[in-house]
Coordinates of C-alpha atoms (C1' of nucleotides) in Angstrom, one line a residue:
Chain A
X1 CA -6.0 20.1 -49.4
X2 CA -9.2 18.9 -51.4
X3 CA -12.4 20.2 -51.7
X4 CA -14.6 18.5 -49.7
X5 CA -14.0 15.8 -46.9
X6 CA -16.2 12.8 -46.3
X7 CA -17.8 12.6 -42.5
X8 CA -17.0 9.4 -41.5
X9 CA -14.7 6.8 -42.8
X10 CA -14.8 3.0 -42.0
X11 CA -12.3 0.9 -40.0
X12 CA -10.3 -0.7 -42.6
X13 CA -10.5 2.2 -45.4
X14 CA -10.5 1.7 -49.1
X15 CA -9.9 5.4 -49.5
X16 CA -6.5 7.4 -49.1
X17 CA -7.4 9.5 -46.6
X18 CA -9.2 7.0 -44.3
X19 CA -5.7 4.8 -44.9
X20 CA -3.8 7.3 -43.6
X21 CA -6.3 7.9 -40.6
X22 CA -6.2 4.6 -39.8
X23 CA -2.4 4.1 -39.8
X24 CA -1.9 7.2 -38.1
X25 CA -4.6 6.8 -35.4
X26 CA -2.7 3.2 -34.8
X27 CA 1.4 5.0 -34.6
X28 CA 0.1 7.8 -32.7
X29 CA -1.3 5.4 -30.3
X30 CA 1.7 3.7 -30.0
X31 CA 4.3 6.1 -30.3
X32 CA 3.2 9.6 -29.4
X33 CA 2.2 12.0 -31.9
X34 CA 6.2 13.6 -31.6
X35 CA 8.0 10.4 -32.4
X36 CA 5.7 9.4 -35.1
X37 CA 6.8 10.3 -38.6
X38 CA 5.0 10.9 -41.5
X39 CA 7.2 8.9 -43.3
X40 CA 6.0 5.5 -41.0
X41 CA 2.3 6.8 -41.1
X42 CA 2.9 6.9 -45.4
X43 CA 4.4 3.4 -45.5
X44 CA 2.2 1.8 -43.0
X45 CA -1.0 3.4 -45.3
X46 CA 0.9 2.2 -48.4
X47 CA 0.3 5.8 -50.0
X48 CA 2.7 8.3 -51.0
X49 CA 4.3 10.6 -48.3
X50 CA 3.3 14.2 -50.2
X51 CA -0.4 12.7 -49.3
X52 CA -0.5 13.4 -46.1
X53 CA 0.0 16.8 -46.6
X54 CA -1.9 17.2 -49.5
X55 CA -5.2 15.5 -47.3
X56 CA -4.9 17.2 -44.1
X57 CA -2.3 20.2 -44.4
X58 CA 0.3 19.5 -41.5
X59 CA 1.5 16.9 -38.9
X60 CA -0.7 19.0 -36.5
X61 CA -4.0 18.8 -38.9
X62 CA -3.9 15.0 -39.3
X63 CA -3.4 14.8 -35.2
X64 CA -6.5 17.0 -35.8
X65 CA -8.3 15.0 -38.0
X66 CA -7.4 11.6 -36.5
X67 CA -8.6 12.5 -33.2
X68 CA -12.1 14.3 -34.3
X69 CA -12.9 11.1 -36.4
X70 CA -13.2 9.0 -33.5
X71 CA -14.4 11.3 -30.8
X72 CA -17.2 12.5 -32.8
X73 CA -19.4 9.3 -32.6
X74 CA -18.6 8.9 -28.9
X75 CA -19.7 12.6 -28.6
X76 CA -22.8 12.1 -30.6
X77 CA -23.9 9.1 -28.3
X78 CA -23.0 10.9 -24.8
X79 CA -25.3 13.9 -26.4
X80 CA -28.1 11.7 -27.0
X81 CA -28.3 9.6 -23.7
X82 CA -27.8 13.1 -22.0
X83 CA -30.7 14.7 -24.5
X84 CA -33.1 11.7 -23.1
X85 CA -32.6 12.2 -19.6
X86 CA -33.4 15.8 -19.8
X87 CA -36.1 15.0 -21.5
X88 CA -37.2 12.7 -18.8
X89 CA -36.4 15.1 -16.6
X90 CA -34.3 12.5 -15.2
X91 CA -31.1 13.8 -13.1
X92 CA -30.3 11.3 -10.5
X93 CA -26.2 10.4 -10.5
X94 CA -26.1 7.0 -11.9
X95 CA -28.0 7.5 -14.7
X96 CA -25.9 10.5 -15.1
X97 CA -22.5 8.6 -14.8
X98 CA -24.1 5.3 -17.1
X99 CA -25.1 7.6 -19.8
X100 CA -21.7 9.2 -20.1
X101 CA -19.6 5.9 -19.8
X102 CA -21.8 3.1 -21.2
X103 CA -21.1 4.6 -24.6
X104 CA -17.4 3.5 -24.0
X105 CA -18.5 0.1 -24.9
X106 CA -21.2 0.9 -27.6
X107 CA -20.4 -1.0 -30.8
X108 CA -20.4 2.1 -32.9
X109 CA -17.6 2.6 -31.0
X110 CA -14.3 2.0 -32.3
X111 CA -12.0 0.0 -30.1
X112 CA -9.2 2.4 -30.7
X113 CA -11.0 5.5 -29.0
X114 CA -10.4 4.6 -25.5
X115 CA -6.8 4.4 -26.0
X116 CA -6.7 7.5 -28.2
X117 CA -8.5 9.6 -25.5
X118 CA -6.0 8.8 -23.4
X119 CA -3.2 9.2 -25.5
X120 CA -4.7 13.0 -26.6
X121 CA -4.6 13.2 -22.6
X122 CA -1.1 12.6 -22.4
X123 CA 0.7 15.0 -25.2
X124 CA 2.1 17.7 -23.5
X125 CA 0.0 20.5 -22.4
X126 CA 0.6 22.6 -25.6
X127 CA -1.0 20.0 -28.2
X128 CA -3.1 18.5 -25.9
X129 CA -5.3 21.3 -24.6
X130 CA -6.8 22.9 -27.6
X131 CA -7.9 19.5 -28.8
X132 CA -9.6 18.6 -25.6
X133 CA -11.4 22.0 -25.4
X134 CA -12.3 21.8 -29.2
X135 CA -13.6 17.9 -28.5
X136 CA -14.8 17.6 -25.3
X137 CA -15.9 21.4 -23.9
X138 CA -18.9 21.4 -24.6
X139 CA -19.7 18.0 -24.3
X140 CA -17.8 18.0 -20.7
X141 CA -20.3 21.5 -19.9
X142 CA -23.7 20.0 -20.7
X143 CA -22.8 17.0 -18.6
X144 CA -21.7 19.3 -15.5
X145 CA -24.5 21.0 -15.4
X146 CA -26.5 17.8 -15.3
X147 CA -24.5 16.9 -12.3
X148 CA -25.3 20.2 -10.7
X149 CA -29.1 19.1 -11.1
X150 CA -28.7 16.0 -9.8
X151 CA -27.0 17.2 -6.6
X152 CA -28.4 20.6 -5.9
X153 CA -26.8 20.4 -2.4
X154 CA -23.7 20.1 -3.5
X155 CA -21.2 23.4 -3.8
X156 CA -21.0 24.0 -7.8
X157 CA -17.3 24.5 -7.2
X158 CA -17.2 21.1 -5.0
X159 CA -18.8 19.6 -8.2
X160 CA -16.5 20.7 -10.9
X161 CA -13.2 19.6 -8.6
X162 CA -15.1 16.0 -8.3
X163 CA -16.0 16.2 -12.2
X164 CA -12.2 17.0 -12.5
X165 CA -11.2 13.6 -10.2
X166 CA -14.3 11.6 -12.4
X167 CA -12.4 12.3 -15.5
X168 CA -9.0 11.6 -14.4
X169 CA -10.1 8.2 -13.1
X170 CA -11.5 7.6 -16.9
X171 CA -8.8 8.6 -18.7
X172 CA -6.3 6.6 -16.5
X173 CA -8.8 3.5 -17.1
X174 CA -8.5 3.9 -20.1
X175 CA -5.3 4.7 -20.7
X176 CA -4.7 1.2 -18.1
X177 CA -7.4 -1.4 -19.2
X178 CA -6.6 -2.9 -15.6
X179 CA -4.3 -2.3 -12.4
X180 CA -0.8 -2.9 -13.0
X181 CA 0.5 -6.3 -12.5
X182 CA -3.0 -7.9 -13.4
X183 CA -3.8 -9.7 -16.7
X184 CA -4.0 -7.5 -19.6
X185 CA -7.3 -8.7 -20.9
X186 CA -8.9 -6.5 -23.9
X187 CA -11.3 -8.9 -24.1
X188 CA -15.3 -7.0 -24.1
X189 CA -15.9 -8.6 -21.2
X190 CA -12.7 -7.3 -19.7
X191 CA -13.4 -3.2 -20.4
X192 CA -16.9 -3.8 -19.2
X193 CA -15.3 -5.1 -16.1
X194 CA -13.4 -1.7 -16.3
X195 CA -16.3 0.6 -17.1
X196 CA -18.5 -1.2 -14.3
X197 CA -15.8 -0.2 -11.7
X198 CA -14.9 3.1 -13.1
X199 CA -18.7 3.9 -12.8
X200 CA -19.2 2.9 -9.0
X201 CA -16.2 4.7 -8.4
X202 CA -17.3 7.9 -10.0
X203 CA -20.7 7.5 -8.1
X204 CA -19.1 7.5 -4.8
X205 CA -16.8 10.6 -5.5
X206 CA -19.3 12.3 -6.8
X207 CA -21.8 11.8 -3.9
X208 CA -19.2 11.8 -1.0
X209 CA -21.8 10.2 2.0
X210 CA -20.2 10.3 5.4
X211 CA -16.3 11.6 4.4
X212 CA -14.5 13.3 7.4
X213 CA -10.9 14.0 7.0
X214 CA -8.1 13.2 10.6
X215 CA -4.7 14.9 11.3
X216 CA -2.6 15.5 8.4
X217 CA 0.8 14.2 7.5
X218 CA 3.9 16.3 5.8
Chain B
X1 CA 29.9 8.1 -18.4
X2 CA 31.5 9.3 -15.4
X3 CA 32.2 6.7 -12.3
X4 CA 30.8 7.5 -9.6
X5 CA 27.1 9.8 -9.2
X6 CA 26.4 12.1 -6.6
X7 CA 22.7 11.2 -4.7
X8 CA 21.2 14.7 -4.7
X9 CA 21.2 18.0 -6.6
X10 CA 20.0 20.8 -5.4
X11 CA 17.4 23.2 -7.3
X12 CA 19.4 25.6 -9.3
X13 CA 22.7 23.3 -9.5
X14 CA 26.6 25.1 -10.0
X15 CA 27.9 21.5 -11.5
X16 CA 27.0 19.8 -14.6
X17 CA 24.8 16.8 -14.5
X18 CA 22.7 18.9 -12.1
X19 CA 22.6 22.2 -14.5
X20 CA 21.7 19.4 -17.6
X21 CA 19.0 17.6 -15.4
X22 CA 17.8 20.8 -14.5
X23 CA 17.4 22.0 -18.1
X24 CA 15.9 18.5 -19.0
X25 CA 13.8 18.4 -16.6
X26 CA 12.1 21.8 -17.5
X27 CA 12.0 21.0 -21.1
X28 CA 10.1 17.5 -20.6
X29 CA 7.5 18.9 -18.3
X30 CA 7.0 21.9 -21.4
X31 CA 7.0 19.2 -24.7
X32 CA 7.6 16.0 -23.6
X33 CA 10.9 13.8 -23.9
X34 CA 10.3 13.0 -27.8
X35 CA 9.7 16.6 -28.7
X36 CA 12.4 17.8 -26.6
X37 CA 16.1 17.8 -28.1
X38 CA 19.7 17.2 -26.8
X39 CA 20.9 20.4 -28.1
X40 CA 17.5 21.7 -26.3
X41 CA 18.4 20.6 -22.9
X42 CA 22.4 21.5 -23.5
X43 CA 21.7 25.2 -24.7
X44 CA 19.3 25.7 -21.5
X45 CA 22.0 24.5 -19.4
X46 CA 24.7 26.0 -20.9
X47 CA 26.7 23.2 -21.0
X48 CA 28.3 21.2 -24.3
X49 CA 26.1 18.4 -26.4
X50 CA 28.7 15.7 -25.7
X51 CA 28.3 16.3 -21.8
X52 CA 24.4 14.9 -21.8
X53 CA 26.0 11.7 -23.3
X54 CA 28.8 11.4 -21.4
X55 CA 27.4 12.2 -18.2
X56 CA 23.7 10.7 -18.7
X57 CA 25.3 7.6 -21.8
X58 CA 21.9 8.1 -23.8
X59 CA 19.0 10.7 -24.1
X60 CA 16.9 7.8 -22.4
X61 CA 19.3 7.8 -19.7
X62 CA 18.8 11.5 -19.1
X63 CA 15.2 10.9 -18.6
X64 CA 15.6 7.9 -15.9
X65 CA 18.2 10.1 -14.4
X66 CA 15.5 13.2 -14.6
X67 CA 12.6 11.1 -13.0
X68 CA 14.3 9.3 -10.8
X69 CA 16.3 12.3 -8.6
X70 CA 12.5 13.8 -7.9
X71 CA 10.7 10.6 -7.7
X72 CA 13.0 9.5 -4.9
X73 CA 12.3 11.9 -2.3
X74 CA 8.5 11.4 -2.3
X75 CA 9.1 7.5 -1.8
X76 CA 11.2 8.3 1.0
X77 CA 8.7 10.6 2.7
X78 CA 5.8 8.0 1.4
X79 CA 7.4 5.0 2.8
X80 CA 8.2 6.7 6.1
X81 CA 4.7 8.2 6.3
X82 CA 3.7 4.1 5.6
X83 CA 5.9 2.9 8.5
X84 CA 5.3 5.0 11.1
X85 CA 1.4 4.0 10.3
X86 CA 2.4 0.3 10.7
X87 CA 4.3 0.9 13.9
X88 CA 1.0 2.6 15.3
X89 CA -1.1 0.0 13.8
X90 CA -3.1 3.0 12.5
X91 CA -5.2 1.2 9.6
X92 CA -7.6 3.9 8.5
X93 CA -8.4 4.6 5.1
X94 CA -8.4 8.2 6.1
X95 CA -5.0 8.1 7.3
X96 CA -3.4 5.9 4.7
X97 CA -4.2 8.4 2.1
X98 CA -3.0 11.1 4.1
X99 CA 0.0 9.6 4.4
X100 CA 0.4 8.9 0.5
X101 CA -0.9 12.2 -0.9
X102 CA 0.3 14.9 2.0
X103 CA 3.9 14.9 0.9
X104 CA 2.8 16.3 -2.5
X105 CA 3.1 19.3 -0.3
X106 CA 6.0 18.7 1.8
X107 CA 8.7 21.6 1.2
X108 CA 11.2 18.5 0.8
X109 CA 9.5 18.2 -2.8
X110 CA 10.1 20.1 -5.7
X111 CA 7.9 22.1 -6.9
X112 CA 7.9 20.6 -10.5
X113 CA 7.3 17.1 -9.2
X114 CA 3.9 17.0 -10.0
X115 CA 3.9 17.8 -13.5
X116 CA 6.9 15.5 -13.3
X117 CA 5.0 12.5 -12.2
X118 CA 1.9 14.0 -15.0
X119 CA 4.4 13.8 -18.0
X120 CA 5.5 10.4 -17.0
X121 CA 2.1 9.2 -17.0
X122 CA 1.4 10.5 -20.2
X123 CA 3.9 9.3 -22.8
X124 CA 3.5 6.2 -24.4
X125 CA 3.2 3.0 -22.8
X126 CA 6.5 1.6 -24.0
X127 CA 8.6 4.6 -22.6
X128 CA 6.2 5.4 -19.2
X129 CA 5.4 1.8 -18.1
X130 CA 9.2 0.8 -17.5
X131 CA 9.8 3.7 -15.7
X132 CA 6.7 3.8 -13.4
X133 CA 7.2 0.0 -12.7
X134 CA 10.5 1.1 -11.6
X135 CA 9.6 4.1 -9.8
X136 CA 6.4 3.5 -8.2
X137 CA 6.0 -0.5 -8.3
X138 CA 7.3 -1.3 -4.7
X139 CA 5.5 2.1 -3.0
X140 CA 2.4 0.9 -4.7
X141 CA 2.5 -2.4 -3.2
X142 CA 3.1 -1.0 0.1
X143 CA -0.2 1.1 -0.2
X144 CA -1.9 -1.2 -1.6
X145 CA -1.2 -3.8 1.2
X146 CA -1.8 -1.3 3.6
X147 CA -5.2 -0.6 1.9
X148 CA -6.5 -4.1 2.4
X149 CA -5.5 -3.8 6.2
X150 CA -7.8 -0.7 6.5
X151 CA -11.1 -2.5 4.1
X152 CA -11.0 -6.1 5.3
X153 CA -14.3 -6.4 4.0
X154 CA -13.3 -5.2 0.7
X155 CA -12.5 -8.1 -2.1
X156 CA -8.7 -7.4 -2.8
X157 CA -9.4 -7.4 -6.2
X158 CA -12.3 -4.3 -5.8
X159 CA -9.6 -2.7 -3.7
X160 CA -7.2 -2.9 -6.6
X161 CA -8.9 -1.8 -9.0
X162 CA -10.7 1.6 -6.6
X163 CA -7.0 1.9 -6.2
X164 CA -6.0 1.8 -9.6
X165 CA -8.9 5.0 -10.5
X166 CA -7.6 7.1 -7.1
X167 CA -4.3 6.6 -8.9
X168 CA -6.2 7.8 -12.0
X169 CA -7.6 10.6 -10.1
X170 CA -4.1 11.6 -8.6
X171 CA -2.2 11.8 -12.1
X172 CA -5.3 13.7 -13.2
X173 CA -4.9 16.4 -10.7
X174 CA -0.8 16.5 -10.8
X175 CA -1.7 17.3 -14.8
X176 CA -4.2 19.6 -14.6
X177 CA -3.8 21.2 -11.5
X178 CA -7.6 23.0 -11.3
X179 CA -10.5 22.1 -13.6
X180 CA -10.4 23.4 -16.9
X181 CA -12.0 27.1 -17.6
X182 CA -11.3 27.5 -13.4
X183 CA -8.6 30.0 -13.2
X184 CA -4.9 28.2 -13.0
X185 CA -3.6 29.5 -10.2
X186 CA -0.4 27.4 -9.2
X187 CA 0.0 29.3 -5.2
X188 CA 0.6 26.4 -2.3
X189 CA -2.5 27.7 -1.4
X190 CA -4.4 26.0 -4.6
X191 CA -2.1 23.1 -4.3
X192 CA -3.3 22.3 -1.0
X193 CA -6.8 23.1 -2.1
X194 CA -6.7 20.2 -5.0
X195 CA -5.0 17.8 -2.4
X196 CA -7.6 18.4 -0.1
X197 CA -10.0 17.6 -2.9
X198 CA -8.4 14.5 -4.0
X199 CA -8.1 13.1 -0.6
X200 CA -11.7 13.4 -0.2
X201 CA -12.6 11.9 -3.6
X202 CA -10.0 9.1 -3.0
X203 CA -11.7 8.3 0.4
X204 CA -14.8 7.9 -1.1
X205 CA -13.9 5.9 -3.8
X206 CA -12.1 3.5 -1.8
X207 CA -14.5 2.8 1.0
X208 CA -18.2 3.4 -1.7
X209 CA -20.7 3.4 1.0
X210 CA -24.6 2.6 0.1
X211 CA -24.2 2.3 -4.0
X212 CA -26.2 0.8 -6.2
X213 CA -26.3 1.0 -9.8
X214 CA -29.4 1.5 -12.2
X215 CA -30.5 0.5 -16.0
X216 CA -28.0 0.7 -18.6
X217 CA -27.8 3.1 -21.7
X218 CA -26.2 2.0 -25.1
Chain C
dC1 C1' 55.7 19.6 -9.8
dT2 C1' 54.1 15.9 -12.5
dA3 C1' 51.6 11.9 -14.2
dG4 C1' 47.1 10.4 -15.0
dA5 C1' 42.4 10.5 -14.7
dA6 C1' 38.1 13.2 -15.3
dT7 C1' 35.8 16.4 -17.9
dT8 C1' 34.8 19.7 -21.5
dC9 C1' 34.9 21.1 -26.2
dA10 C1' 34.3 21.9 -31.4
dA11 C1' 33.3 19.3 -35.1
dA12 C1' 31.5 15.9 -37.7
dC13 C1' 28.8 11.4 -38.5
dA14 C1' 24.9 9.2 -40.9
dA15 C1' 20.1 9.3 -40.5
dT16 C1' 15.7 11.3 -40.4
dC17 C1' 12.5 15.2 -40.0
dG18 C1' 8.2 18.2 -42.0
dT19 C1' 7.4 20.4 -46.0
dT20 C1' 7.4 21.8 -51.0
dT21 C1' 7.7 21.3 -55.9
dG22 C1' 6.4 20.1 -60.5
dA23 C1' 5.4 16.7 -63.4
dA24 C1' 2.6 12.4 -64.2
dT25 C1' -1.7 10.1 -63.8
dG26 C1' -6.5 9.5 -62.8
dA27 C1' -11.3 10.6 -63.3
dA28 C1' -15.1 13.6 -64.5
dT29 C1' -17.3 17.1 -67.4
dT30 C1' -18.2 19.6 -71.5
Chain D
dA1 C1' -12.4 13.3 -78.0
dA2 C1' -10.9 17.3 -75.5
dT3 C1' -10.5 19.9 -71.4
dT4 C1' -10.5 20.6 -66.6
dC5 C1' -9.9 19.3 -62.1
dA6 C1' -8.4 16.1 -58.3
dT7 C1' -5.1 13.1 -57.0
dT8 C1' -0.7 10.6 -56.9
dC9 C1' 4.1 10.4 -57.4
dA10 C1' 9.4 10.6 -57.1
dA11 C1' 12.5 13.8 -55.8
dA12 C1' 14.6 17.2 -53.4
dC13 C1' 14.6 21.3 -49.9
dG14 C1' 17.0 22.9 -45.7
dA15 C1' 16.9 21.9 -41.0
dT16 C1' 17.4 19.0 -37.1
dT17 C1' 18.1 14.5 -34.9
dG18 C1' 21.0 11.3 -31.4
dT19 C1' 25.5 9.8 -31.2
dT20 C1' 30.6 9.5 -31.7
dT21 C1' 35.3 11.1 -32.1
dG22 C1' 39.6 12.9 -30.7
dA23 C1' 41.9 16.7 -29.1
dA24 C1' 42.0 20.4 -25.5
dT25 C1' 41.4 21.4 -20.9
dT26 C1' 40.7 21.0 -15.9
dC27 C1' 41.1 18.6 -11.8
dT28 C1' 43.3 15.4 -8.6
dA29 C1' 46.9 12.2 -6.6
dG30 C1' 51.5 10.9 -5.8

DNA sequence: CTAGAATTCAAACAATCGTTTGAATGAATT
DNA sequence: AATTCATTCAAACGATTGTTTGAATTCTAG
């Protein structure tokens, strides 16, 4: 591995690591980190196989690396929005949900993310959890506890199951740009259509005004 | 492949294709169908290689097969929960989703057809979307139609896409069955308790009484 | 009991996997 | 110009992959 590594890396990279992020962050995407060879990720970077290893260790590191490289910006952003509210004192739900989600369609954004969020979300359980805890724990923590400020009549644990449905409904969004058996449009305009909904959505699960629950089924 | 299939298979199966789907089944659930191997699934059923092909024709197959035996039951039990609505007439949001997400937790189900359903969702789009298409496509429909019955007032294309996050929400839960850092207890008991949960989100998302949104952040 | 179909079996097929090695090349510093 | 370090390269490592073959075995009708 060498010394030091860069912090960020630009879309189409000149550099061989930020080639072999970018082909691997598009074949992981597509094909799932298991069924993706190192061997396709070398020859769609043009570089030489042994560089993978010799950049970023293992398989498992450049999952590693490919993932932090685009959640960090989206992390940074969420931070910041959440920072400002606080320092508002600001805690009312919408704001809450928009400062979370609006970042989804921030230009510093790379179009990629959403789709590698959700893919992260859908490795099996033993690749996919310490990566989310490493990415999005603390993150995902600050934000709760907003949410417990902005509804301080609200059961914690009540809270953290909606958070849990919140997130679920992103990461199926994004995962799903739109319902099955509508146009798949990836236009802007089409994931802020997306985001708008996914925000309402989260608004009304989170609040829950008026729910009360008939006989049950089997 | 062999002519004629049986329709059912009970848990812990005495013949063949049921001690192979068995095996497959626990080892997709544990790493996913790209990370999991023939020889994997053949060794944990004690059966021979050349029966997963000969019984199953492809390791693709197997996986259709695996799906399909436990998706089945829940569309039966859905699709009767569905009619017997119709026949009452009993359009209530409420009620609907009783009637979708309550068998979750019928004893008919197995007990593995949640994280079943969660895997499914979460390979890649070019091995999951042909089989959810197949599996879920005409219950969905159903729902859905039935959805528009209970929210009249509701543009159909809101509805679809509040249904497409409750869906969201749904996989979410079946994946992670309790928020992360909660305790992961897997008892009926907690199933029930997420269900509950769910259904209560899902109501609210669906119906989204008295919402309105505020400024935007980047 | 016997013919024939259905199923199981060990063995091998070519292909691909992640990883390692050691020499060749590049760039930077003394 | 010489030396040192970082990077690239072709090649090979053993192991594993999905699939196929053909004979052995079991089961089932006639």
């Amino acid at each position: 591995m060498p010394s030091a590594e860069r912090a960020s890396y630009v879309k189409t990279s000149s550099n061989t690591q930020g080639k072999i992020l970018d082909a691997a962050e598009t074949l992981f995407i597509e094909k799932g980190f298991a069924a993706t060879s190192l061997r396709a990720i070398a020859n769609l970077a043009s570089v030489n196989l042994a560089a993978t290893h010799y950049h970023f260790g293992s398989k498992e590191g450049l999952l590693s690396a490919t993932i932090h490289r685009r959640i960090e910006p989206i992390n940074a952003l969420r931070l910041a929005n959440l920072n400002q509210l606080e320092a508002e004192q600001n805690f009312a739900v919408p704001v809450i949900i928009a400062a979370m989600f609006d970042p989804l369609l921030s230009e510093e954004i790379d179009p990629n993310l959403p789709l590698l969020i959700a893919r992260v979300h859908g490795e099996p359980a033993s690749i996919s959890r310490p990566l989310l805890e490493k990415e999005f724990g603390e993150v995902g923590a600050r934000y709760l506890a907003a949410m417990e400020k902005a509804l301080p009549g609200v059961d914690p644990v009540d809270l953290r199951w909606r958070f849990h449905m919140v997130i679920g409904s992103m990461v199926h969004l994004l995962n799903f740009p739109s319902p099955l058996q509508m146009e798949t449009d990836d236009s802007l305009q089409a994931r802020r259509e997306g985001i708008e909904r996914l925000k309402l959505f989260a608004i009304a699960g989170l609040t829950q005004t008026g729910i009360e629950m008939k006989e049950e089924k089997q």
